[in-house]
Tab-separated table of C-alpha atoms in Angstrom:
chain	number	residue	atom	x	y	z
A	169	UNK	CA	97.936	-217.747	31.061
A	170	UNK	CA	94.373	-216.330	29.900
A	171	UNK	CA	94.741	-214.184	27.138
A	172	UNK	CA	93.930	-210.552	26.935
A	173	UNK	CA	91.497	-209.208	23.836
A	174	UNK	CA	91.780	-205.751	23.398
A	175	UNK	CA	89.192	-203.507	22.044
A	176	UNK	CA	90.473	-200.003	21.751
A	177	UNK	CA	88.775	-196.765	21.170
A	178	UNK	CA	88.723	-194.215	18.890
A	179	UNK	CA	86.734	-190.851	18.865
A	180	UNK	CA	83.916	-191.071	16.413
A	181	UNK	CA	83.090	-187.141	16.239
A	182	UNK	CA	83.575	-184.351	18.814
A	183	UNK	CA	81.136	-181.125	18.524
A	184	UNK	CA	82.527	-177.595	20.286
A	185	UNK	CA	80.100	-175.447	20.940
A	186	UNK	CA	82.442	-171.856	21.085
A	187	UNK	CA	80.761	-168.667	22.040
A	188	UNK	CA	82.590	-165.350	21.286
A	189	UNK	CA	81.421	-163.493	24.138
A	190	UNK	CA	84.451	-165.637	25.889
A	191	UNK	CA	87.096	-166.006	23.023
A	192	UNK	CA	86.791	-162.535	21.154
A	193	UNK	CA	89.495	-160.008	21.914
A	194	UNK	CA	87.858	-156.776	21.946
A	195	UNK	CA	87.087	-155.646	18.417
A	196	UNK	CA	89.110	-158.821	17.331
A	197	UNK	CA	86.834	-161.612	16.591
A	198	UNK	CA	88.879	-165.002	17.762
A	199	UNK	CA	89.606	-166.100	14.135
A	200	UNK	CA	91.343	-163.649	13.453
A	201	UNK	CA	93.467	-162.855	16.373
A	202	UNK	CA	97.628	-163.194	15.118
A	203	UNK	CA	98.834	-164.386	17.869
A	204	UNK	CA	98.540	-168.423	18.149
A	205	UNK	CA	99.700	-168.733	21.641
A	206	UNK	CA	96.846	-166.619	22.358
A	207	UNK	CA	94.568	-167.920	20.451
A	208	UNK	CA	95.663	-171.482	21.783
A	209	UNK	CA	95.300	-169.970	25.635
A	210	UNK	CA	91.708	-168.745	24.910
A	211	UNK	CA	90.406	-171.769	23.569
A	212	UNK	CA	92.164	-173.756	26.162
A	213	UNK	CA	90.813	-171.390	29.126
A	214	UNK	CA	87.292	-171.790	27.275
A	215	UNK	CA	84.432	-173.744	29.129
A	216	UNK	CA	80.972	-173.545	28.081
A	217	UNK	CA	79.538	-175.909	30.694
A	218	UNK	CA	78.773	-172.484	33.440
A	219	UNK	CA	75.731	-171.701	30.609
A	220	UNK	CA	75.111	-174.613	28.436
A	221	UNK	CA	74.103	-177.821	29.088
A	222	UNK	CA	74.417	-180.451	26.655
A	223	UNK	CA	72.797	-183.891	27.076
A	224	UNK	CA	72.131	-186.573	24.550
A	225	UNK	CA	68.336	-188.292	23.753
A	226	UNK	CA	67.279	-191.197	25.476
A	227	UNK	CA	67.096	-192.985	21.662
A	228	UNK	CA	70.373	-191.626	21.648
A	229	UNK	CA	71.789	-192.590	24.857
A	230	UNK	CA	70.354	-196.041	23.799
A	231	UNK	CA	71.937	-196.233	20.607
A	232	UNK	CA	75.272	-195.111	22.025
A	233	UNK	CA	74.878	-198.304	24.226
A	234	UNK	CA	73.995	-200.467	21.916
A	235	UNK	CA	76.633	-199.318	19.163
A	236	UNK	CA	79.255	-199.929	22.511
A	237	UNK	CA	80.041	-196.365	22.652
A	238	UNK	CA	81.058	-193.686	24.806
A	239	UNK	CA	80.298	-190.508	25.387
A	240	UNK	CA	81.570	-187.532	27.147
A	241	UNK	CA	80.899	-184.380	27.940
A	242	UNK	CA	83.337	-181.947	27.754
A	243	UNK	CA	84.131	-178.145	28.477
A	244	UNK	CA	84.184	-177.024	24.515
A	245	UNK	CA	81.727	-179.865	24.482
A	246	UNK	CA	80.853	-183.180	24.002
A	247	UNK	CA	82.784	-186.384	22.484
A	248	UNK	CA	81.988	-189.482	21.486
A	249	UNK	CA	84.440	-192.414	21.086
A	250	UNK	CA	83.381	-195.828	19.512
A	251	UNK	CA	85.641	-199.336	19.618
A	252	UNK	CA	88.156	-199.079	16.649
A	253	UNK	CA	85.838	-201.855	14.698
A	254	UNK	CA	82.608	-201.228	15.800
A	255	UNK	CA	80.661	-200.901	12.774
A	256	UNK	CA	78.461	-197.620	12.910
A	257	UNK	CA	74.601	-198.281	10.752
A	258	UNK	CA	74.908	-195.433	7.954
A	259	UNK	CA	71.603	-194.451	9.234
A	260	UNK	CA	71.986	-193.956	12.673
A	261	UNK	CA	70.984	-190.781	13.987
A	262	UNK	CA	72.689	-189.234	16.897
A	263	UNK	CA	70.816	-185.676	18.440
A	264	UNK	CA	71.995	-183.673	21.213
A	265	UNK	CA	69.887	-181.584	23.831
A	266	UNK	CA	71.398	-177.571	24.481
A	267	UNK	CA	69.655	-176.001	26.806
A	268	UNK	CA	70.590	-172.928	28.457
A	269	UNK	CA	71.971	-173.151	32.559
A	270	UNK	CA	72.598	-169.377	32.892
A	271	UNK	CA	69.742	-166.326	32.165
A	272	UNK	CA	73.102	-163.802	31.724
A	273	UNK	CA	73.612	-166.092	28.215
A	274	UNK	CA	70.605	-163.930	26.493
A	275	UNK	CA	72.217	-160.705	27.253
A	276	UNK	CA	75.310	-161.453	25.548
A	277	UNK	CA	74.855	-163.554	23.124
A	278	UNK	CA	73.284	-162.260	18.983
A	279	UNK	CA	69.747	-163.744	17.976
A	280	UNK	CA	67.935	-164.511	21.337
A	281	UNK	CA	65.859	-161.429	21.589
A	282	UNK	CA	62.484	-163.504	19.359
A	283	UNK	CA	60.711	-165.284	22.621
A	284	UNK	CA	60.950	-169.195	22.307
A	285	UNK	CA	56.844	-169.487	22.818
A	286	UNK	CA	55.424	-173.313	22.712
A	287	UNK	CA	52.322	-174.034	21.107
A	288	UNK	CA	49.645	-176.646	21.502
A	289	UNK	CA	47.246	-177.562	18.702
A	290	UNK	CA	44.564	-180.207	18.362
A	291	UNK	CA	44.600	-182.580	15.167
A	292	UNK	CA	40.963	-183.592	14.880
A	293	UNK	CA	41.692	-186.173	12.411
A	294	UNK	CA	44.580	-188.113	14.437
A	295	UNK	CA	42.930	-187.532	17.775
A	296	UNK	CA	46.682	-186.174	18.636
A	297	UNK	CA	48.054	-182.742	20.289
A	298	UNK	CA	50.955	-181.364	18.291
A	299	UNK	CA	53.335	-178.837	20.530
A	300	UNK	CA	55.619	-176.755	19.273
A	301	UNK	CA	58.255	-174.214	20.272
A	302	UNK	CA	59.526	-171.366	18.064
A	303	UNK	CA	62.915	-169.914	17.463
A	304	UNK	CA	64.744	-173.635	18.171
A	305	UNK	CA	68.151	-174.154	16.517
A	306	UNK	CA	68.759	-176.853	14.234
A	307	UNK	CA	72.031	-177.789	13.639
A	308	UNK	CA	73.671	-180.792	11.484
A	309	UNK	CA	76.331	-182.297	9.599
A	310	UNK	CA	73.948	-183.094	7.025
A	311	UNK	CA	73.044	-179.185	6.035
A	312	UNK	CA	76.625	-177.381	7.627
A	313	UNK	CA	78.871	-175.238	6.138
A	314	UNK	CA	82.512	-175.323	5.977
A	315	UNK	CA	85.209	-172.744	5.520
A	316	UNK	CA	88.590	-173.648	4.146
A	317	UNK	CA	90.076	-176.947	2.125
A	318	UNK	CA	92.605	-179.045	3.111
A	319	UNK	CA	94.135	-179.610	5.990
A	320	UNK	CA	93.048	-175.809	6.977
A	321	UNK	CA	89.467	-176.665	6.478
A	322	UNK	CA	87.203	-176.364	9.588
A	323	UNK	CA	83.339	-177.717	9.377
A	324	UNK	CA	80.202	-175.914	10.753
A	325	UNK	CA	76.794	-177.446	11.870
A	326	UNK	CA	75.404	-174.086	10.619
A	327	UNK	CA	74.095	-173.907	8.019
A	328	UNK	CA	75.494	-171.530	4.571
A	329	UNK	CA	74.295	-167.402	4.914
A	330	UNK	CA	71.699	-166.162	3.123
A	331	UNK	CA	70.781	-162.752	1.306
A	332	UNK	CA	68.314	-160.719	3.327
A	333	UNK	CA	64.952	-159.548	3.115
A	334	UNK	CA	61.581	-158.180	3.759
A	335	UNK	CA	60.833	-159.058	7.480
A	336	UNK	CA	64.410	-160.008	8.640
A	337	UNK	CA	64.822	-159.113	11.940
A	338	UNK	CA	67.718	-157.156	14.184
A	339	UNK	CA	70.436	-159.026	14.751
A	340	UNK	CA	70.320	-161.266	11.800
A	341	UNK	CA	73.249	-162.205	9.802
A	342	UNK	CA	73.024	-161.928	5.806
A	343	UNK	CA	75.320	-162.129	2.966
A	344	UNK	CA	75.709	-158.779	0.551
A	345	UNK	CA	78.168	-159.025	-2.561
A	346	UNK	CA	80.187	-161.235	-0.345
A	347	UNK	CA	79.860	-159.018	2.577
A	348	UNK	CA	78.623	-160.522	5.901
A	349	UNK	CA	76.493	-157.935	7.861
A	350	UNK	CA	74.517	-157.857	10.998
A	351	UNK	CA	71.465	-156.202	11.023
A	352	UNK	CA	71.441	-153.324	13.736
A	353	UNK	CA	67.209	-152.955	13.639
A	354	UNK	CA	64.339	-154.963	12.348
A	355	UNK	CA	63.850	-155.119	8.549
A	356	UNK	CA	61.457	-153.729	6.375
A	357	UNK	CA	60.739	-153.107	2.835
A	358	UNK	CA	62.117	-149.184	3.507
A	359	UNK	CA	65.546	-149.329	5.116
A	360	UNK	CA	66.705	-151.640	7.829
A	361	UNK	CA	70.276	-150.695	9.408
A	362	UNK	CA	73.039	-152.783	9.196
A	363	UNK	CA	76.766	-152.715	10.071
A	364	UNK	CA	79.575	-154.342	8.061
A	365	UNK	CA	81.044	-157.759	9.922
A	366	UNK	CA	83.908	-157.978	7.381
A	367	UNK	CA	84.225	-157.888	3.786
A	368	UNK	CA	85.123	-161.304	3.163
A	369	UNK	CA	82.082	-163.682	4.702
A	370	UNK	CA	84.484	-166.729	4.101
A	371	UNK	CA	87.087	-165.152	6.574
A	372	UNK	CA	84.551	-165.530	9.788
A	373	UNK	CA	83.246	-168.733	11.057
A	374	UNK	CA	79.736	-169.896	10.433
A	375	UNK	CA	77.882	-168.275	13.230
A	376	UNK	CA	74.533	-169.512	14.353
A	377	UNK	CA	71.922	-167.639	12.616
A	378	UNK	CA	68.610	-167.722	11.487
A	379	UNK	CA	68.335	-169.882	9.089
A	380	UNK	CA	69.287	-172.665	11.695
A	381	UNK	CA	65.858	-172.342	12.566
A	382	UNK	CA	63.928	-174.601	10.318
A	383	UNK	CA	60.478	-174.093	8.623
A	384	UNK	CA	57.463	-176.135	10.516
A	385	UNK	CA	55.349	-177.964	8.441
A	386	UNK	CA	52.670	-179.694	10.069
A	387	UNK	CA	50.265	-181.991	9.210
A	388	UNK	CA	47.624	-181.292	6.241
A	389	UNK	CA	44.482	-179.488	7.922
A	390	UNK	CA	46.219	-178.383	11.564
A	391	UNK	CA	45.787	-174.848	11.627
A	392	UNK	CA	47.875	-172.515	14.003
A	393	UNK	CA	51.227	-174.016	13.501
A	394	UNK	CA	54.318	-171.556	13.685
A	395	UNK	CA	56.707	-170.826	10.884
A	396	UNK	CA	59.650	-171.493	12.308
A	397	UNK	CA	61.190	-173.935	15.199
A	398	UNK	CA	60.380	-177.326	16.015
A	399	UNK	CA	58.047	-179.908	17.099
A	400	UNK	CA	58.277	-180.789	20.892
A	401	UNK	CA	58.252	-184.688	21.543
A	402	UNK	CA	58.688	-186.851	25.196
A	403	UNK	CA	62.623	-186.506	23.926
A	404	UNK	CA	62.636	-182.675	23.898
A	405	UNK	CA	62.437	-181.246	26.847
A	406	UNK	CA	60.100	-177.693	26.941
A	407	UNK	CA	63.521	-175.628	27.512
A	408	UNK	CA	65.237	-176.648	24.105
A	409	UNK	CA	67.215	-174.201	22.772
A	410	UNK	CA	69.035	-175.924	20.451
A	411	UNK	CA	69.423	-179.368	18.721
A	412	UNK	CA	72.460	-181.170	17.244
A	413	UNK	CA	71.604	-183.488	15.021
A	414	UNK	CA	74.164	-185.806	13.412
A	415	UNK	CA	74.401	-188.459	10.897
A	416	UNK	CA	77.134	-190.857	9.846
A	417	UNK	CA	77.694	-190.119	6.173
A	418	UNK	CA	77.416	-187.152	4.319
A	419	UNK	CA	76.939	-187.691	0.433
A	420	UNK	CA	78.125	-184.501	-0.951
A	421	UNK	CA	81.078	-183.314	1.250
A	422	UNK	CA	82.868	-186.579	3.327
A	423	UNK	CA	84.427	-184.617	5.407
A	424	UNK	CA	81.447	-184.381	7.524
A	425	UNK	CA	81.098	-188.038	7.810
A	426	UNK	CA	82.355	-189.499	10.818
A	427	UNK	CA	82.096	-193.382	9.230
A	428	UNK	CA	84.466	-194.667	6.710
A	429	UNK	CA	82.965	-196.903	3.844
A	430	UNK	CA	83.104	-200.425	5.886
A	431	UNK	CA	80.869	-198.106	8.349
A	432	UNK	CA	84.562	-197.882	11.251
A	433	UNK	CA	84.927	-194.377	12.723
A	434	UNK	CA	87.193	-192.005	10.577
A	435	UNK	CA	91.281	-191.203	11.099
A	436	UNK	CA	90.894	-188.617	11.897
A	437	UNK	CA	87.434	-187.932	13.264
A	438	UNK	CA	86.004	-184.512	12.842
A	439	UNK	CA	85.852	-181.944	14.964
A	440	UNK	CA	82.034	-180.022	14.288
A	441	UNK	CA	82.371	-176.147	15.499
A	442	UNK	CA	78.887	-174.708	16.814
A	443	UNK	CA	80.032	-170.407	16.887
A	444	UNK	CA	77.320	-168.279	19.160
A	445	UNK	CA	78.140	-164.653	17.896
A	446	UNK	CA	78.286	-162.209	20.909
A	447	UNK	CA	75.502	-159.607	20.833
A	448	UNK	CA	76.854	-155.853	19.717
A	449	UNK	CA	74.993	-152.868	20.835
A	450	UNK	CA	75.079	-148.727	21.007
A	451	UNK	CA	77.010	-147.859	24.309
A	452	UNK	CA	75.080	-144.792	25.606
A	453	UNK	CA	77.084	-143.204	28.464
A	454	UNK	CA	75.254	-141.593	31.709
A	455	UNK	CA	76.433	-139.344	34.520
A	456	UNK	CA	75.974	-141.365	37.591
A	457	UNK	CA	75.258	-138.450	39.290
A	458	UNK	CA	72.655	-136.806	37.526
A	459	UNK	CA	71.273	-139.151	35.162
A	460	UNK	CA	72.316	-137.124	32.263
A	461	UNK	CA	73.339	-138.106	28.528
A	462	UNK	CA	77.221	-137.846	28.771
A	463	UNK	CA	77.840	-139.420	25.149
A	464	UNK	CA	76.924	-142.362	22.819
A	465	UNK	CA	79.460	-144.129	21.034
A	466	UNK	CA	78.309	-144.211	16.080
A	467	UNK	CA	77.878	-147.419	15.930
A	468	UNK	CA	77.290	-150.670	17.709
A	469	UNK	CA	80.124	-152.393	19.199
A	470	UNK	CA	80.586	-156.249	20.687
A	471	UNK	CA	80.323	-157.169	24.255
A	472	UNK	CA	83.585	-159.342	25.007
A	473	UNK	CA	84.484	-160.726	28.446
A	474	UNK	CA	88.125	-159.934	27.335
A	475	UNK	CA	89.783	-156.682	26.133
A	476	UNK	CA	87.245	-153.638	24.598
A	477	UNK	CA	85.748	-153.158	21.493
A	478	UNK	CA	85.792	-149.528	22.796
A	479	UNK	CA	88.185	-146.229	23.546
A	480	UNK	CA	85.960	-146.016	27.374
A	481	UNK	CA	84.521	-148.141	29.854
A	482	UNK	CA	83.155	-151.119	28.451
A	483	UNK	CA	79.546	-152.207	29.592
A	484	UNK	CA	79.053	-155.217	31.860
A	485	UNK	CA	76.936	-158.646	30.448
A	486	UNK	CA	74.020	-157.322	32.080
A	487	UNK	CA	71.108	-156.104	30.795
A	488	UNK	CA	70.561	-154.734	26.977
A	489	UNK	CA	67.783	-152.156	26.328
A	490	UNK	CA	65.764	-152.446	23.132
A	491	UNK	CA	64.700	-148.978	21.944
A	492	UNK	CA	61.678	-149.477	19.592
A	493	UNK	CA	59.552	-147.174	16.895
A	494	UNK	CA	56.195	-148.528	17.430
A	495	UNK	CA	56.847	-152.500	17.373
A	496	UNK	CA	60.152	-152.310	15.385
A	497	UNK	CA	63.367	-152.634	16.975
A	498	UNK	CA	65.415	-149.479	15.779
A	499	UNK	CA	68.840	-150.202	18.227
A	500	UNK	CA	70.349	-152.411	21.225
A	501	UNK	CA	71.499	-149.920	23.813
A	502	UNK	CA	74.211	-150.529	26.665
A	503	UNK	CA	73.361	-147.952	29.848
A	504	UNK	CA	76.590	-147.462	30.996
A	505	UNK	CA	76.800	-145.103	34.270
A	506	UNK	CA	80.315	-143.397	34.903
């Protein structure tokens, strides 16, 4: 009788990428929602795949052959599995293509008003065109943040809040006194707006913000280079709008590794949470009739596919109006016509 050799698999890491738009409740961010069978409903009914598409690198897809493993995409989504002693290289590097398969996604969803503009620049002295795109997401295991400890803790690919300052820009999310707050216009040195997310930051997930963006720094004497976002290569396709970028060990924190010390896949493997924040605005009510101001609700309030942040009609995912004094954003309007 020929004998059987078995090579079994075990996930190496999974990565969901969960936008509230889809999970939130209302005024209830998903966190925090009481009820678990719910909560467990939502996240089960939850598939990003209708407006994100998420595709590894062809170094990656090569590595993932050559390393024997598998990988699957998924409606949270995307898994990979290796064979139970396949012995992972501590300095692999696995990255991860989102790009965005529905234009509805930048009406609902918080930080996607700054264009994504790509940039071409001549380097005399390597005889070499560097491209660039701004306002690309970076996010990894290797810079994350977590909330929790224990068995209760849950790890982010973004990366920690920061304070604010001059220049921030509506929409971004900064820590005050412990405080997380949105910014509801652009920052300046005088007095941006803000509104209060909760008074615990370590309550809320990590959402992506943008500090995920990271700082360009090009080559000594090209001129012209952006601040912020990324350099294009044949990898990255021109319609990037976010990386994941993930490495087998983490020094400082293990529980972002996915490889043990012998360089096997972790028991258990972790689970890396991606959290899109859904876009709040000032719901300004019409008179379908006559066009006329009926009311406009104090302050800005979350666009949800489920339940209302609001006491009257909620608006649809459609389009958000950005009133503006001169070039600074001063509010995100909903025109809602009853």
């Amino acid at each position: 009788m020929t004998e059987r050799i078995g090579n079994r698999y075990r996930p190496l890491f999974e990565v969901r990428l969960l936008h509230h738009y889809w999970l939130d409740e209302g005024a209830a961010v998903f966190d925090l929602i009481s009820d678990p069978s719910r909560k467990n409903k939502r996240l089960h009914g939850y598939d990003r795949r209708p407006f994100l598409t998420v595709v590894p690198t062809a170094a990656t897809a090569k590595a993932l052959q050559a390393l024997n493993c598998v990988y699957k995409d998924t409606a949270p989504g995307l898994i990979v599995a290796a064979p139970a002693l396949q012995v992972i290289p501590a300095d692999t590097l696995f990255e991860f293509i989102v790009t965005v398969s529905h234009a509805d996604f930048f009406n609902y969803t918080a930080l996607t008003l700054p264009p994504r503009e790509i940039r071409t620049l001549y380097h005399q002295p390597e005889d070499k065109a560097y491209r660039y795109k701004t306002n690309v997401f970076v996010l990894s295991n290797l810079t994350g943040a977590a909330r929790g400890a224990g068995a209760d803790k849950t790890v982010f690919l973004s990366t920690p809040y920061s304070a604010g300052g001059a220049g921030d820009k509506v929409e971004y999310l900064i820590l005050s006194a412990g405080k997380l707050m949105q910014l509801t216009s652009d920052g300046d040195a005088a007095d941006p707006t803000s509104q209060l997310l909760n008074a615990n930051a370590n309550v809320l997930p990590v959402f992506v913000h943008q500090d995920d963006i990271p700082t360009i720094v090009p080559p000594p004497g090209l001129a012209g280079a952006p601040e912020r976002g990324i350099q294009l290569t044949g990898e990255i396709p021109d319609d990037v709008f976010a990386l994941v970028r993930l490495s087998p060990v983490r020094a400082d924190d293990d529980d972002f590794s996915f490889i043990d010390d012998n360089g096997i896949a972790k028991e258990p493997h972790p689970v890396f949470q991606v959290r899109f924040k859904n876009r709040s605005t000032l719901r300004r009510y019409f008179d379908k009739n006559t066009g006329a101001v009926k009311s406009t609700e104090p302050n800005p309030l979350p666009l949800t596919y489920f339940g209302n942040a609001g006491s009257k009609q909620k608006p649809s995912e459609g389009l958000v109006k950005a009133e503006k004094s001169g070039t600074k954003i001063t509010r995100l309007v909903s025109e809602i016509f009853t």
